[in-house]
């Protein structure tokens, strides 16, 4: 179709010439509605991925760090921070005039065990863990003060039933660890936007829990600027109506909403595979990894329709949604190739393994262009 050539032209040209295309791209198409971005990896912010970098520079005006600002990366030892990769991430964003997101300060994953223990391996008490949390947040947020525009302060604090997840943070500090984390981040950079980031708030019980949590934080004067909806979605879940209702319910609390980790898993549901050593039987591998040679047309069409539908939902909330970030650039980068099962071929993003925009890209672009 004609439209395809018009869209593909600039993207390919950007890939070849390494410069910004003359014609509109996603960031232009969504322009005044919200920022559009991607989570990027080290090869991309170190400019070793020419194909990925051309797409990032042409298409996006905000970036998130896939891993380098998580506790385990930036603060691997009690006595040592390592900002080498994080500095390059932030410099990449500045060179390209992007809104730079920080992710994530307080989480239960990718956080070393020593964080919660004293030098002898005994659990820290509340005051000691609060001091450690404050030191981490002040050091990391403080380093990028005025440069990182917004932080995922707390990630995934809720259970599926809406109750507080019993993480070491919760066990040792208690419920107010969330308010404390926001307080410390605000002290460290009063201008930065501060976010609570979560998944599956489309589930009613979890949404209710999140609403109660955000309402309480707001009532206490905690500076929550936005709730991040991760949107690690599937072709058939969650429904567009439930995403729409979730965005509206959060907006009613007086916070903005960011779509922070968007991707769409097209593979069969699989039980979480724990160790890398766990080999799948040949039968299970074929069943769980059916598209090793390419995505069948019918599934490609479903993915395209699904991306169009989600874009339409986001565009219904221009005053509320301030950012839509994809969790990766091309299908080759996606964590979904290795989770929950290692070594599958997934197709969750807008650009294929060769960096070519997929029909799903056109659907997103078309939704943005018909506003
Ligand atoms: C969560 C985290 C992200 C990332 C994804 C999977 O959603 O917020 O940082 O780890 O899981 O990659």
PDB file of C-alpha atoms and ligand atoms in Angstrom, residues 66-67 70 103 107 110 155-156 197 230 232 261 327 335, ligand 1:
ATOM      1  CA  UNK A  66      16.552  -1.342  30.463  1.00  0.00           C
ATOM      2  CA  UNK A  67      18.940  -2.366  33.263  1.00  0.00           C
ATOM      3  CA  UNK A  70      18.687  -0.893  38.674  1.00  0.00           C
ATOM      4  CA  UNK A 103      14.409   3.202  36.425  1.00  0.00           C
ATOM      5  CA  UNK A 107      12.304  -2.844  43.853  1.00  0.00           C
ATOM      6  CA  UNK A 110      17.679  -7.053  40.639  1.00  0.00           C
ATOM      7  CA  UNK A 155       8.408  -0.679  41.297  1.00  0.00           C
ATOM      8  CA  UNK A 156       5.799  -3.413  41.764  1.00  0.00           C
ATOM      9  CA  UNK A 197       5.416   1.822  38.428  1.00  0.00           C
ATOM     10  CA  UNK A 230       3.961  -1.285  32.422  1.00  0.00           C
ATOM     11  CA  UNK A 232       3.520  -6.084  29.210  1.00  0.00           C
ATOM     12  CA  UNK A 261       7.101  -0.912  29.317  1.00  0.00           C
ATOM     13  CA  UNK A 327      10.244  -2.109  26.260  1.00  0.00           C
ATOM     14  CA  UNK A 335      13.416  -9.661  27.071  1.00  0.00           C
TER      15      UNK A 335
HETATM   16  C1  LIG B   1       9.770  -5.366  34.964  1.00  0.00           C
HETATM   17  C2  LIG B   1      10.752  -4.257  35.263  1.00  0.00           C
HETATM   18  C3  LIG B   1      11.624  -3.956  34.087  1.00  0.00           C
HETATM   19  C4  LIG B   1      12.097  -5.193  33.414  1.00  0.00           C
HETATM   20  C5  LIG B   1      10.954  -6.044  33.041  1.00  0.00           C
HETATM   21  C6  LIG B   1      11.468  -7.228  32.278  1.00  0.00           C
HETATM   22  O1  LIG B   1       8.694  -4.939  34.245  1.00  0.00           O
HETATM   23  O2  LIG B   1      10.127  -3.066  35.665  1.00  0.00           O
HETATM   24  O3  LIG B   1      12.725  -3.239  34.498  1.00  0.00           O
HETATM   25  O4  LIG B   1      12.975  -5.906  34.254  1.00  0.00           O
HETATM   26  O5  LIG B   1      10.322  -6.425  34.242  1.00  0.00           O
HETATM   27  O6  LIG B   1      12.603  -6.934  31.534  1.00  0.00           O
END
